[in-house]
Amino acid sequence: GAVVSQHPSRVICKSGTSVKIECRSLDFQATTMFWYRQFPKKSLMLMATSNEGSKATYEQGVEKDKFLINHASLTLSTLTVTSAHPEDSSFYICSAPQAGRDEQFFGPGTRLTVL
Amino acid sequence: EDQVTQSPEALRLQEGESSSLNCSYTVSGLRGLFWYRQDPGKGPEFLFTLYSAGEEKEKERLKATLTKKESFLHITAPKPEDSATYLCAVQASGANNLFFGTGTRLTVIP
């Protein structure tokens, strides 16, 4: 149980385009999901908390107009990187806690490369 | 401010050579401390949750312990398949998010 998927696993795009990343909880419902960013050999940095049915909460320094988050249902959150630039290239990972448990279950991550 | 420091940054062990990884933390009221394993290019895989000082959890060759200031991940007789980055994270009281350390990159040599 507690499986989280992400799609796509890898994406390459041109500078200026937008990219959508999906995060799904496959066998449980998640009213809250988290989006992290990870640079090579660095730890996970929380970007935002995605809340089903309400606006996302962004961490300090994260541009909410650039990283659009939509939590459309109890099993799906999407992160859209708008007008992507090379500095947005990174490994994006989502996670979700299962109801009644404190630990978060992570997706496999999405490698974004912006040319 | 919450802070998590992991040491060492990298560790190379011979197969069968036991060792410990350290996670020192500062948090405004600990709700839980978490250990994850991360393989290259993959998302973190949950290992353990610890809630109070003195608590211990075990899984195969891994044992996690917790004090009021730090946690240890003990690896007994490691195998090459234990090679990975081990991440420690804390959750503060009243918070939903996790705050991660930078990890220890473990390499077990056959």
Short mmCIF file of N, CA and C in Angstrom, two decimals, chain A residues 32 34 36 38 41-44 46 49 59 91 93 97 101-109 111, chain B residues 31 34 36 38 41-46 49 51 87-88 91 96-103 105:
data_model
loop_
_atom_site.label_atom_id
_atom_site.label_comp_id
_atom_site.label_asym_id
_atom_site.label_seq_id
_atom_site.Cartn_x
_atom_site.Cartn_y
_atom_site.Cartn_z
N THR A 32 -3.72 16.32 1.34
CA THR A 32 -2.52 17.16 1.28
C THR A 32 -1.43 16.41 0.54
N PHE A 34 2.76 17.21 -1.04
CA PHE A 34 3.89 18.13 -0.94
C PHE A 34 4.74 18.04 -2.20
N TYR A 36 8.55 18.88 -3.68
CA TYR A 36 9.93 19.16 -3.32
C TYR A 36 10.76 19.32 -4.60
N GLN A 38 14.95 18.94 -5.75
CA GLN A 38 16.23 18.41 -5.29
C GLN A 38 17.31 18.67 -6.32
N LYS A 41 23.10 15.92 -5.50
CA LYS A 41 23.81 15.68 -4.25
C LYS A 41 23.38 16.63 -3.14
N LYS A 42 22.18 17.16 -3.26
CA LYS A 42 21.63 18.02 -2.22
C LYS A 42 20.36 17.40 -1.66
N SER A 43 19.87 17.96 -0.57
CA SER A 43 18.68 17.38 0.02
C SER A 43 17.41 17.94 -0.62
N LEU A 44 16.31 17.44 -0.14
CA LEU A 44 15.01 17.87 -0.67
C LEU A 44 14.62 19.21 -0.05
N LEU A 46 11.48 21.76 0.34
CA LEU A 46 10.04 21.88 0.18
C LEU A 46 9.72 23.14 -0.61
N THR A 49 2.95 23.23 -0.34
CA THR A 49 1.99 22.25 0.16
C THR A 49 0.72 22.40 -0.66
N GLU A 59 6.38 27.93 0.03
CA GLU A 59 7.47 28.27 0.94
C GLU A 59 8.09 29.61 0.51
N PHE A 91 15.29 18.05 -10.19
CA PHE A 91 14.54 16.83 -9.92
C PHE A 91 13.38 17.22 -9.01
N ILE A 93 10.03 16.16 -6.88
CA ILE A 93 9.46 14.98 -6.23
C ILE A 93 8.23 15.40 -5.43
N PRO A 97 1.09 12.15 2.69
CA PRO A 97 0.91 11.34 3.90
C PRO A 97 -0.38 10.54 3.78
N ARG A 101 -1.35 8.48 9.49
CA ARG A 101 0.07 8.20 9.61
C ARG A 101 0.85 9.48 9.41
N ASP A 102 1.98 9.61 10.07
CA ASP A 102 2.79 10.81 9.96
C ASP A 102 3.78 10.74 8.79
N GLU A 103 4.25 9.53 8.46
CA GLU A 103 5.26 9.46 7.41
C GLU A 103 4.66 9.80 6.06
N GLN A 104 5.50 10.37 5.19
CA GLN A 104 5.09 10.71 3.84
C GLN A 104 5.64 9.67 2.88
N PHE A 105 4.85 9.41 1.86
CA PHE A 105 5.26 8.46 0.83
C PHE A 105 5.55 9.25 -0.44
N PHE A 106 6.71 8.96 -1.01
CA PHE A 106 7.20 9.77 -2.10
C PHE A 106 6.98 9.12 -3.46
N GLY A 107 6.78 9.98 -4.45
CA GLY A 107 6.76 9.51 -5.83
C GLY A 107 8.18 9.25 -6.30
N PRO A 108 8.32 8.70 -7.50
CA PRO A 108 9.64 8.37 -8.04
C PRO A 108 10.41 9.56 -8.58
N GLY A 109 9.75 10.73 -8.64
CA GLY A 109 10.44 11.92 -9.10
C GLY A 109 10.32 12.16 -10.60
N ARG A 111 12.52 14.23 -13.61
CA ARG A 111 13.73 14.96 -13.99
C ARG A 111 13.37 15.95 -15.10
N ARG B 31 7.69 16.31 16.56
CA ARG B 31 6.52 15.44 16.37
C ARG B 31 6.98 14.06 15.92
N PHE B 34 12.22 10.95 10.95
CA PHE B 34 12.02 9.96 9.90
C PHE B 34 13.35 9.64 9.22
N TYR B 36 14.80 7.86 5.67
CA TYR B 36 14.46 7.42 4.32
C TYR B 36 15.73 6.93 3.63
N GLN B 38 17.32 6.73 -0.29
CA GLN B 38 17.10 7.21 -1.65
C GLN B 38 18.16 6.65 -2.58
N GLY B 41 18.39 8.91 -8.72
CA GLY B 41 17.32 9.11 -9.69
C GLY B 41 15.96 8.61 -9.25
N LYS B 42 15.82 8.29 -7.98
CA LYS B 42 14.54 7.78 -7.46
C LYS B 42 14.04 8.65 -6.31
N GLY B 43 12.76 8.48 -5.96
CA GLY B 43 12.24 9.17 -4.80
C GLY B 43 12.63 8.45 -3.52
N PRO B 44 12.60 9.14 -2.38
CA PRO B 44 12.94 8.51 -1.10
C PRO B 44 11.98 7.39 -0.74
N GLU B 45 12.55 6.35 -0.12
CA GLU B 45 11.77 5.20 0.32
C GLU B 45 11.74 5.22 1.85
N PHE B 46 10.55 5.18 2.42
CA PHE B 46 10.40 5.26 3.87
C PHE B 46 11.01 4.06 4.58
N THR B 49 9.98 5.66 11.46
CA THR B 49 9.55 6.85 12.19
C THR B 49 9.86 6.63 13.66
N TYR B 51 9.49 8.61 17.54
CA TYR B 51 8.72 9.69 18.15
C TYR B 51 9.31 10.21 19.45
N LEU B 87 18.56 9.54 4.19
CA LEU B 87 18.09 10.86 4.56
C LEU B 87 17.37 10.83 5.89
N CYS B 88 17.62 11.84 6.69
CA CYS B 88 16.94 12.03 7.96
C CYS B 88 16.06 13.27 7.84
N GLN B 91 9.83 16.39 11.74
CA GLN B 91 8.53 17.05 11.62
C GLN B 91 8.27 17.73 12.96
N ASN B 96 2.82 19.84 9.13
CA ASN B 96 2.59 18.68 8.27
C ASN B 96 3.83 18.33 7.45
N ASN B 97 4.68 19.33 7.19
CA ASN B 97 5.80 19.10 6.29
C ASN B 97 7.00 18.51 7.03
N LEU B 98 7.92 17.94 6.25
CA LEU B 98 9.16 17.39 6.77
C LEU B 98 10.31 18.33 6.42
N PHE B 99 11.31 18.39 7.32
CA PHE B 99 12.51 19.17 7.07
C PHE B 99 13.67 18.19 7.00
N PHE B 100 14.33 18.16 5.83
CA PHE B 100 15.34 17.14 5.56
C PHE B 100 16.76 17.61 5.83
N GLY B 101 17.61 16.66 6.21
CA GLY B 101 19.04 16.85 6.21
C GLY B 101 19.58 16.60 4.81
N THR B 102 20.88 16.77 4.63
CA THR B 102 21.49 16.62 3.31
C THR B 102 21.87 15.18 2.99
N GLY B 103 21.74 14.30 3.96
CA GLY B 103 21.94 12.89 3.67
C GLY B 103 23.36 12.38 3.86
N ARG B 105 25.75 9.55 1.99
CA ARG B 105 25.86 8.67 0.83
C ARG B 105 26.70 7.46 1.20
#
